[in-house]
mmCIF file of C-alpha atoms and ligand atoms in Angstrom:
data_model
loop_
_atom_site.group_PDB
_atom_site.id
_atom_site.type_symbol
_atom_site.label_atom_id
_atom_site.label_comp_id
_atom_site.label_asym_id
_atom_site.label_seq_id
_atom_site.Cartn_x
_atom_site.Cartn_y
_atom_site.Cartn_z
ATOM 1 C CA MET A 1 159.060 100.255 99.991
ATOM 2 C CA ALA A 2 156.670 101.344 96.991
ATOM 3 C CA ARG A 3 154.633 98.155 97.745
ATOM 4 C CA ILE A 4 154.289 99.494 101.578
ATOM 5 C CA VAL A 5 153.216 103.179 100.374
ATOM 6 C CA LEU A 6 150.811 101.992 98.036
ATOM 7 C CA TRP A 7 149.269 99.912 100.770
ATOM 8 C CA LEU A 8 149.313 102.740 103.127
ATOM 9 C CA MET A 9 147.397 105.091 100.709
ATOM 10 C CA LEU A 10 144.728 102.377 99.887
ATOM 11 C CA LEU A 11 144.177 102.163 103.816
ATOM 12 C CA ALA A 12 143.942 106.168 103.680
ATOM 13 C CA THR A 13 141.385 106.229 100.812
ATOM 14 C CA PRO A 14 137.878 105.651 102.277
ATOM 15 C CA ALA A 15 136.639 103.960 99.255
ATOM 16 C CA PHE A 16 138.804 101.268 100.180
ATOM 17 C CA SER A 17 136.870 100.686 103.312
ATOM 18 C CA GLN A 18 133.235 101.619 102.347
ATOM 19 C CA PRO A 19 131.630 98.843 100.110
ATOM 20 C CA VAL A 20 130.408 100.634 96.893
ATOM 21 C CA LEU A 21 126.886 100.434 96.499
ATOM 22 C CA HIS A 22 124.860 99.998 93.114
ATOM 23 C CA VAL A 23 121.628 101.633 92.811
ATOM 24 C CA GLY A 24 120.166 101.085 89.128
ATOM 25 C CA THR A 25 122.971 102.284 86.660
ATOM 26 C CA ALA A 26 124.440 104.481 89.500
ATOM 27 C CA SER A 27 127.820 102.793 91.076
ATOM 28 C CA ALA A 28 128.732 104.870 94.105
ATOM 29 C CA THR A 29 132.063 105.180 95.406
ATOM 30 C CA ALA A 30 132.823 106.579 98.958
ATOM 31 C CA GLY A 31 133.128 110.322 99.021
ATOM 32 C CA LEU A 32 131.131 111.150 95.723
ATOM 33 C CA LYS A 33 127.929 111.853 94.224
ATOM 34 C CA THR A 34 126.629 109.487 91.579
ATOM 35 C CA THR A 35 124.036 109.864 88.861
ATOM 36 C CA GLY A 36 122.075 107.250 87.144
ATOM 37 C CA TYR A 37 118.753 105.753 86.749
ATOM 38 C CA ILE A 38 116.572 102.742 87.520
ATOM 39 C CA ASP A 39 115.369 101.128 84.469
ATOM 40 C CA VAL A 40 111.922 100.003 84.233
ATOM 41 C CA PRO A 41 111.662 97.463 80.922
ATOM 42 C CA SER A 42 108.779 97.877 78.655
ATOM 43 C CA GLY A 43 106.320 95.392 78.957
ATOM 44 C CA VAL A 44 102.473 95.498 78.757
ATOM 45 C CA ASP A 45 103.116 99.358 77.995
ATOM 46 C CA ALA A 46 105.981 101.603 77.642
ATOM 47 C CA GLY A 47 108.967 101.450 79.631
ATOM 48 C CA MET A 48 110.785 104.304 81.823
ATOM 49 C CA ARG A 49 113.905 105.607 83.716
ATOM 50 C CA ILE A 50 113.599 106.582 87.392
ATOM 51 C CA PRO A 51 116.326 109.346 87.760
ATOM 52 C CA VAL A 52 118.758 108.452 90.807
ATOM 53 C CA VAL A 53 121.418 109.946 92.570
ATOM 54 C CA VAL A 54 123.542 108.159 95.560
ATOM 55 C CA VAL A 55 125.392 110.554 97.956
ATOM 56 C CA ALA A 56 127.873 108.067 99.161
ATOM 57 C CA GLY A 57 129.348 109.314 102.583
ATOM 58 C CA ALA A 58 133.014 109.569 103.082
ATOM 59 C CA ARG A 59 132.603 107.349 106.409
ATOM 60 C CA PRO A 60 130.594 104.401 106.690
ATOM 61 C CA GLY A 61 127.089 104.057 108.350
ATOM 62 C CA PRO A 62 123.169 103.208 107.335
ATOM 63 C CA ALA A 63 121.798 103.834 103.739
ATOM 64 C CA LEU A 64 119.001 106.172 103.951
ATOM 65 C CA ALA A 65 116.645 105.943 100.916
ATOM 66 C CA ILE A 66 114.418 109.274 100.165
ATOM 67 C CA VAL A 67 112.187 109.043 97.443
ATOM 68 C CA SER A 68 109.389 111.545 96.307
ATOM 69 C CA GLY A 69 107.082 112.289 93.241
ATOM 70 C CA ALA A 70 105.057 109.214 93.124
ATOM 71 C CA HIS A 71 102.293 111.532 92.797
ATOM 72 C CA GLY A 72 104.177 113.746 90.154
ATOM 73 C CA THR A 73 102.239 117.134 90.716
ATOM 74 C CA GLU A 74 103.311 117.357 94.590
ATOM 75 C CA TYR A 75 105.711 119.383 93.638
ATOM 76 C CA ALA A 76 107.289 120.557 97.217
ATOM 77 C CA SER A 77 108.284 117.173 97.891
ATOM 78 C CA ILE A 78 110.142 116.715 94.393
ATOM 79 C CA ILE A 79 111.639 120.154 94.751
ATOM 80 C CA ALA A 80 113.045 119.286 98.267
ATOM 81 C CA VAL A 81 114.536 116.488 96.941
ATOM 82 C CA GLU A 82 116.304 118.486 94.225
ATOM 83 C CA LYS A 83 117.612 120.713 96.843
ATOM 84 C CA LEU A 84 118.746 117.774 98.841
ATOM 85 C CA ILE A 85 121.122 116.592 96.136
ATOM 86 C CA GLU A 86 122.469 119.909 95.807
ATOM 87 C CA LEU A 87 123.158 120.556 99.600
ATOM 88 C CA LEU A 88 124.259 116.726 100.852
ATOM 89 C CA ASP A 89 127.636 116.677 100.785
ATOM 90 C CA PRO A 90 129.459 113.589 100.804
ATOM 91 C CA GLN A 91 132.234 114.507 102.807
ATOM 92 C CA GLN A 92 130.163 115.401 105.897
ATOM 93 C CA ILE A 93 128.174 112.024 105.543
ATOM 94 C CA SER A 94 128.414 108.404 107.381
ATOM 95 C CA GLY A 95 126.770 106.036 105.277
ATOM 96 C CA SER A 96 124.887 106.826 101.833
ATOM 97 C CA VAL A 97 121.796 108.240 100.836
ATOM 98 C CA ILE A 98 119.691 107.023 98.094
ATOM 99 C CA LEU A 99 117.839 110.142 96.168
ATOM 100 C CA VAL A 100 114.626 109.381 94.168
ATOM 101 C CA PRO A 101 113.553 112.609 93.284
ATOM 102 C CA LEU A 102 110.554 112.014 90.791
ATOM 103 C CA VAL A 103 108.953 108.493 90.580
ATOM 104 C CA ASN A 104 106.186 109.360 88.380
ATOM 105 C CA GLN A 105 107.287 111.519 85.229
ATOM 106 C CA ALA A 106 104.171 111.237 83.235
ATOM 107 C CA SER A 107 102.121 112.605 86.037
ATOM 108 C CA PHE A 108 104.697 115.452 86.165
ATOM 109 C CA GLU A 109 104.940 115.939 82.501
ATOM 110 C CA GLN A 110 101.597 116.002 81.784
ATOM 111 C CA LYS A 111 100.743 117.707 85.183
ATOM 112 C CA VAL A 112 97.855 114.707 86.279
ATOM 113 C CA PRO A 113 97.375 114.598 89.807
ATOM 114 C CA HIS A 114 97.181 111.299 91.685
ATOM 115 C CA VAL A 115 97.927 108.675 89.218
ATOM 116 C CA ASN A 116 100.110 107.602 86.254
ATOM 117 C CA PRO A 117 98.602 108.845 83.237
ATOM 118 C CA ILE A 118 100.251 105.915 81.350
ATOM 119 C CA ASP A 119 98.142 103.306 82.958
ATOM 120 C CA GLY A 120 95.457 105.215 85.341
ATOM 121 C CA LYS A 121 97.424 103.796 89.066
ATOM 122 C CA SER A 122 98.614 105.578 91.855
ATOM 123 C CA MET A 123 102.373 105.101 91.991
ATOM 124 C CA ASN A 124 102.051 104.461 95.734
ATOM 125 C CA ARG A 125 99.268 101.749 96.087
ATOM 126 C CA PHE A 126 101.120 99.041 94.072
ATOM 127 C CA TYR A 127 103.745 97.658 96.039
ATOM 128 C CA PRO A 128 105.840 95.575 96.130
ATOM 129 C CA GLY A 129 104.772 95.677 92.033
ATOM 130 C CA LYS A 130 105.420 92.800 89.938
ATOM 131 C CA PRO A 131 107.669 92.584 86.627
ATOM 132 C CA ASP A 132 105.006 91.747 84.582
ATOM 133 C CA GLY A 133 102.325 94.314 85.285
ATOM 134 C CA THR A 134 101.496 97.815 83.759
ATOM 135 C CA GLN A 135 103.909 100.484 84.031
ATOM 136 C CA THR A 136 103.199 101.366 87.695
ATOM 137 C CA GLU A 137 103.450 97.795 88.913
ATOM 138 C CA ARG A 138 106.750 97.530 87.219
ATOM 139 C CA ALA A 139 108.262 100.585 88.444
ATOM 140 C CA ALA A 140 107.036 99.423 92.133
ATOM 141 C CA TYR A 141 108.683 96.203 91.336
ATOM 142 C CA ALA A 142 112.015 97.956 90.454
ATOM 143 C CA ILE A 143 111.868 100.521 93.403
ATOM 144 C CA THR A 144 111.621 97.579 95.877
ATOM 145 C CA ARG A 145 114.483 95.724 94.204
ATOM 146 C CA GLU A 146 117.033 98.704 94.046
ATOM 147 C CA VAL A 147 115.863 101.087 96.694
ATOM 148 C CA VAL A 148 113.725 99.421 99.058
ATOM 149 C CA GLU A 149 116.130 96.055 99.411
ATOM 150 C CA LYS A 150 119.410 98.427 99.368
ATOM 151 C CA CYS A 151 118.623 100.601 102.238
ATOM 152 C CA ASP A 152 118.320 100.527 106.155
ATOM 153 C CA HIS A 153 115.860 103.294 106.250
ATOM 154 C CA LEU A 154 113.465 105.000 103.772
ATOM 155 C CA ILE A 155 111.837 108.382 103.910
ATOM 156 C CA ASP A 156 108.469 108.856 101.286
ATOM 157 C CA LEU A 157 107.916 112.339 100.634
ATOM 158 C CA HIS A 158 104.441 113.739 99.415
ATOM 159 C CA GLY A 159 103.262 117.090 99.083
ATOM 160 C CA GLY A 160 99.638 117.665 98.711
ATOM 161 C CA ASP A 161 98.195 117.215 95.236
ATOM 162 C CA LEU A 162 97.093 119.857 93.025
ATOM 163 C CA ASP A 163 93.523 119.493 94.622
ATOM 164 C CA GLU A 164 94.469 119.453 97.988
ATOM 165 C CA ASN A 165 94.943 122.479 100.380
ATOM 166 C CA LEU A 166 97.208 120.462 102.739
ATOM 167 C CA ARG A 167 98.913 121.388 106.067
ATOM 168 C CA PRO A 168 102.068 119.314 106.528
ATOM 169 C CA TYR A 169 102.512 116.487 108.707
ATOM 170 C CA SER A 170 103.912 112.890 108.863
ATOM 171 C CA TYR A 171 103.062 109.504 109.361
ATOM 172 C CA TRP A 172 104.297 106.763 111.622
ATOM 173 C CA ALA A 173 102.689 103.621 110.534
ATOM 174 C CA PRO A 174 103.835 100.833 113.812
ATOM 175 C CA THR A 175 104.149 97.510 112.817
ATOM 176 C CA GLY A 176 104.112 95.786 116.544
ATOM 177 C CA LYS A 177 108.006 95.308 116.462
ATOM 178 C CA SER A 178 108.669 97.268 119.580
ATOM 179 C CA GLU A 179 112.476 98.485 118.462
ATOM 180 C CA GLN A 180 111.792 98.914 115.016
ATOM 181 C CA ASP A 181 108.604 100.943 115.708
ATOM 182 C CA ARG A 182 110.522 102.761 118.456
ATOM 183 C CA ILE A 183 113.052 103.842 115.834
ATOM 184 C CA SER A 184 110.558 105.087 113.206
ATOM 185 C CA ARG A 185 108.752 106.911 115.804
ATOM 186 C CA ASP A 186 112.067 108.738 116.767
ATOM 187 C CA MET A 187 112.357 109.027 113.085
ATOM 188 C CA ALA A 188 109.446 110.972 112.648
ATOM 189 C CA LEU A 189 109.751 113.320 115.898
ATOM 190 C CA ALA A 190 113.429 113.937 114.460
ATOM 191 C CA PHE A 191 111.716 115.102 111.042
ATOM 192 C CA GLY A 192 110.250 117.810 113.128
ATOM 193 C CA LEU A 193 106.642 118.054 111.615
ATOM 194 C CA ASP A 194 104.280 119.193 114.651
ATOM 195 C CA THR A 195 101.155 117.048 113.585
ATOM 196 C CA ILE A 196 101.968 112.981 113.608
ATOM 197 C CA ILE A 197 99.232 110.647 111.812
ATOM 198 C CA ILE A 198 99.455 107.376 113.591
ATOM 199 C CA SER A 199 98.679 104.803 110.709
ATOM 200 C CA ARG A 200 97.328 101.618 112.099
ATOM 201 C CA ASP A 201 95.725 100.173 109.073
ATOM 202 C CA ARG A 202 98.818 99.549 106.918
ATOM 203 C CA PRO A 203 98.818 95.823 105.184
ATOM 204 C CA SER A 204 100.932 93.358 106.934
ATOM 205 C CA ASP A 205 101.746 91.163 104.047
ATOM 206 C CA PRO A 206 104.792 91.781 102.401
ATOM 207 C CA ASN A 207 103.455 90.518 99.012
ATOM 208 C CA ALA A 208 100.821 93.030 99.363
ATOM 209 C CA SER A 209 102.073 96.079 101.229
ATOM 210 C CA LYS A 210 100.899 98.665 98.794
ATOM 211 C CA TYR A 211 102.824 101.673 99.972
ATOM 212 C CA LEU A 212 106.178 102.234 99.281
ATOM 213 C CA GLU A 213 106.848 102.839 103.126
ATOM 214 C CA THR A 214 105.211 99.738 104.236
ATOM 215 C CA THR A 215 107.091 97.625 101.533
ATOM 216 C CA ALA A 216 110.002 99.063 103.311
ATOM 217 C CA SER A 217 108.582 98.837 107.247
ATOM 218 C CA LEU A 218 107.560 95.063 106.312
ATOM 219 C CA ARG A 219 111.035 94.339 105.306
ATOM 220 C CA GLY A 220 112.448 95.320 109.066
ATOM 221 C CA LYS A 221 113.617 98.902 108.037
ATOM 222 C CA ALA A 222 112.347 101.785 110.205
ATOM 223 C CA SER A 223 110.882 104.252 108.009
ATOM 224 C CA ILE A 224 108.475 107.133 107.763
ATOM 225 C CA THR A 225 106.286 108.954 105.181
ATOM 226 C CA ALA A 226 106.054 113.043 105.363
ATOM 227 C CA GLU A 227 103.893 115.485 103.616
ATOM 228 C CA ALA A 228 104.021 119.328 103.029
ATOM 229 C CA GLY A 229 103.090 121.305 100.296
ATOM 230 C CA ARG A 230 99.681 122.441 98.686
ATOM 231 C CA ALA A 231 97.924 122.734 95.626
ATOM 232 C CA GLY A 232 100.673 122.882 92.957
ATOM 233 C CA ARG A 233 102.642 125.572 94.701
ATOM 234 C CA VAL A 234 106.489 125.358 95.987
ATOM 235 C CA ASP A 235 106.498 127.405 98.743
ATOM 236 C CA THR A 236 109.949 127.747 100.443
ATOM 237 C CA ASP A 237 108.336 127.231 103.947
ATOM 238 C CA ASP A 238 107.106 123.730 102.718
ATOM 239 C CA VAL A 239 110.435 122.701 100.765
ATOM 240 C CA MET A 240 112.356 123.325 103.820
ATOM 241 C CA ARG A 241 110.059 121.612 106.282
ATOM 242 C CA LEU A 242 110.916 118.661 103.781
ATOM 243 C CA VAL A 243 114.686 119.546 103.637
ATOM 244 C CA ASN A 244 115.166 119.925 107.212
ATOM 245 C CA GLY A 245 113.229 116.933 108.044
ATOM 246 C CA CYS A 246 115.258 114.746 106.167
ATOM 247 C CA MET A 247 118.388 116.405 107.926
ATOM 248 C CA GLY A 248 117.126 115.957 111.035
ATOM 249 C CA VAL A 249 116.418 112.102 110.673
ATOM 250 C CA MET A 250 120.093 112.078 109.199
ATOM 251 C CA ARG A 251 121.320 113.627 112.396
ATOM 252 C CA TYR A 252 118.957 111.128 114.600
ATOM 253 C CA LEU A 253 120.502 108.191 112.485
ATOM 254 C CA LYS A 254 123.932 109.889 113.073
ATOM 255 C CA MET A 255 124.577 110.267 109.267
ATOM 256 C CA LEU A 256 125.335 114.224 110.224
ATOM 257 C CA ALA A 257 126.878 115.664 112.868
ATOM 258 C CA GLY A 258 124.969 117.509 115.262
ATOM 259 C CA SER A 259 121.593 116.545 117.146
ATOM 260 C CA ALA A 260 118.334 116.553 115.458
ATOM 261 C CA ASP A 261 115.968 119.532 116.493
ATOM 262 C CA ALA A 262 113.234 116.580 117.454
ATOM 263 C CA VAL A 263 109.639 118.222 117.696
ATOM 264 C CA GLN A 264 108.370 117.894 121.645
ATOM 265 C CA HIS A 265 105.107 118.022 121.774
ATOM 266 C CA PRO A 266 103.577 116.854 118.340
ATOM 267 C CA VAL A 267 99.679 116.790 117.699
ATOM 268 C CA TRP A 268 99.313 112.819 117.159
ATOM 269 C CA ILE A 269 96.597 112.149 115.299
ATOM 270 C CA ASP A 270 94.505 108.966 116.004
ATOM 271 C CA HIS A 271 92.956 108.604 112.989
ATOM 272 C CA VAL A 272 91.656 109.991 109.764
ATOM 273 C CA GLU A 273 88.286 110.941 108.567
ATOM 274 C CA THR A 274 87.269 111.574 105.056
ATOM 275 C CA LEU A 275 84.470 113.269 104.106
ATOM 276 C CA THR A 276 83.333 112.731 100.352
ATOM 277 C CA SER A 277 81.147 114.712 98.312
ATOM 278 C CA ASP A 278 77.275 113.432 97.548
ATOM 279 C CA ALA A 279 77.533 115.370 94.151
ATOM 280 C CA THR A 280 79.066 116.643 91.214
ATOM 281 C CA GLY A 281 79.619 120.449 90.798
ATOM 282 C CA ILE A 282 81.334 123.145 92.414
ATOM 283 C CA PHE A 283 82.907 123.130 95.710
ATOM 284 C CA TYR A 284 83.281 126.138 97.823
ATOM 285 C CA PRO A 285 85.472 125.591 101.055
ATOM 286 C CA GLU A 286 84.626 127.755 104.241
ATOM 287 C CA VAL A 287 87.503 126.727 106.221
ATOM 288 C CA ASP A 288 91.465 126.711 105.854
ATOM 289 C CA ARG A 289 94.089 124.052 106.218
ATOM 290 C CA GLY A 290 94.880 123.296 109.717
ATOM 291 C CA VAL A 291 91.689 124.657 111.716
ATOM 292 C CA TYR A 292 90.173 123.069 114.363
ATOM 293 C CA VAL A 293 86.710 121.888 113.904
ATOM 294 C CA GLU A 294 83.777 120.381 115.997
ATOM 295 C CA LYS A 295 81.762 117.201 114.690
ATOM 296 C CA GLY A 296 79.152 118.760 111.949
ATOM 297 C CA SER A 297 80.379 121.995 111.673
ATOM 298 C CA ARG A 298 80.191 123.613 108.205
ATOM 299 C CA ILE A 299 83.468 123.397 106.367
ATOM 300 C CA GLY A 300 82.286 124.151 102.768
ATOM 301 C CA HIS A 301 79.652 123.392 100.156
ATOM 302 C CA VAL A 302 78.895 122.298 96.875
ATOM 303 C CA THR A 303 76.940 123.995 93.940
ATOM 304 C CA ASP A 304 75.407 122.794 90.722
ATOM 305 C CA TYR A 305 76.779 124.604 87.633
ATOM 306 C CA THR A 306 73.515 126.830 88.341
ATOM 307 C CA ASN A 307 74.383 127.935 91.682
ATOM 308 C CA ARG A 308 72.361 125.992 93.585
ATOM 309 C CA THR A 309 73.746 124.549 96.951
ATOM 310 C CA VAL A 310 73.185 120.749 96.336
ATOM 311 C CA MET A 311 75.377 119.681 99.651
ATOM 312 C CA GLU A 312 76.904 121.313 102.644
ATOM 313 C CA ALA A 313 79.976 120.006 103.568
ATOM 314 C CA ARG A 314 79.793 119.191 107.325
ATOM 315 C CA ALA A 315 82.862 117.430 109.572
ATOM 316 C CA PRO A 316 82.099 114.216 109.747
ATOM 317 C CA ALA A 317 84.370 114.243 113.137
ATOM 318 C CA ALA A 318 85.902 116.634 115.638
ATOM 319 C CA GLY A 319 89.335 117.438 114.848
ATOM 320 C CA VAL A 320 92.104 119.429 112.785
ATOM 321 C CA VAL A 321 91.318 119.794 108.638
ATOM 322 C CA LEU A 322 94.794 117.915 107.547
ATOM 323 C CA TYR A 323 93.432 118.932 103.953
ATOM 324 C CA ILE A 324 90.619 120.526 102.221
ATOM 325 C CA CYS A 325 89.515 120.476 98.323
ATOM 326 C CA ALA A 326 91.710 123.372 96.764
ATOM 327 C CA LEU A 327 89.784 123.542 93.635
ATOM 328 C CA PRO A 328 86.179 124.167 92.575
ATOM 329 C CA SER A 329 85.958 120.859 90.433
ATOM 330 C CA MET A 330 83.985 118.460 92.560
ATOM 331 C CA THR A 331 82.485 115.117 91.474
ATOM 332 C CA LYS A 332 80.502 112.701 93.393
ATOM 333 C CA GLY A 333 82.553 110.543 95.432
ATOM 334 C CA ALA A 334 85.912 112.684 95.576
ATOM 335 C CA THR A 335 87.222 113.581 99.106
ATOM 336 C CA ILE A 336 86.253 117.116 100.113
ATOM 337 C CA ALA A 337 88.400 116.851 103.394
ATOM 338 C CA ASN A 338 90.067 114.993 105.679
ATOM 339 C CA ILE A 339 90.167 115.397 109.452
ATOM 340 C CA GLY A 340 92.486 114.250 111.642
ATOM 341 C CA VAL A 341 91.023 113.139 115.116
ATOM 342 C CA ILE A 342 93.380 114.073 117.895
ATOM 343 C CA ALA A 343 94.840 111.385 119.619
ATOM 344 C CA ALA A 344 94.272 111.060 123.907
ATOM 345 C CA GLY A 345 98.120 111.256 124.245
ATOM 346 C CA ALA A 346 101.755 110.424 122.904
ATOM 347 C CA PRO A 347 101.505 106.777 121.504
ATOM 348 C CA GLN A 348 103.856 104.475 123.907
HETATM 349 ZN ZN1 ZN B 1 101.483 112.118 97.242
#
């Protein structure tokens, strides 16, 4: 009799039916939030530990990875994942959520934009990484193995870096596999941002995938990238766009109850044109993020340090200002603005 009762108790325990998910040192049990870290061993330079939280739902379902802080001064995206760690309730979730709030801790701690100050490399350009590279490459290798390979879907969050006055958008990067592309497109719509960049120039070699999201996509996992935040700020609007976006995708994937509040008529961006500076000096923006510009219209200017104009910044194409440099510091070859050229219609 006791044996039968024990058996019935085991059957009634979600942990019995839900396989345990191991991510780094976090061994997730169904119905619980588990904290741990992904170890990046030392090599040619120092090792590091990347914090991870696994929210293992009480019921089975897909594994969704949400990663932020590849660029450690894109604060809104990092704070959004901290908020998700707080908000996500395992009892309400079907499946598991792997949350990685801060990949690039040295960037965050030293307030260095764009790169990992340990080796000077962007932490979203060296995937799938390698075990014997510099810290950025070893971190990418560890994330590929511990996060990408263990999830079914991935959302890579970014947030407009210290020098970027950015309007929120997501990226949809089709792979040519129609079913996967349909799901990733639906994920971008479910995320809810009203501007979606169609990114067709991603690598196709899984061994040289460069970006985190591409690394997941090339392994057959429908995934997206989303970006909100700007210039070192942590605006509630931007943080909640990312929080609600992730929860919208979870509803679309049936990991949360309810239906996603999908964006109905987003602005689809066919491609992005980048304007770079001809000169080092002081940048003065003359338009705000999100403004629509004609080709050739003036969007700012650069002076030398004696206040002589050395460059008129003109839009390289007609479109929407996705971001414009937020700071006076300007160097030759640096980005002044990204202009999104609007697609003729929604992609099919
Ligand atoms: Zn970024």
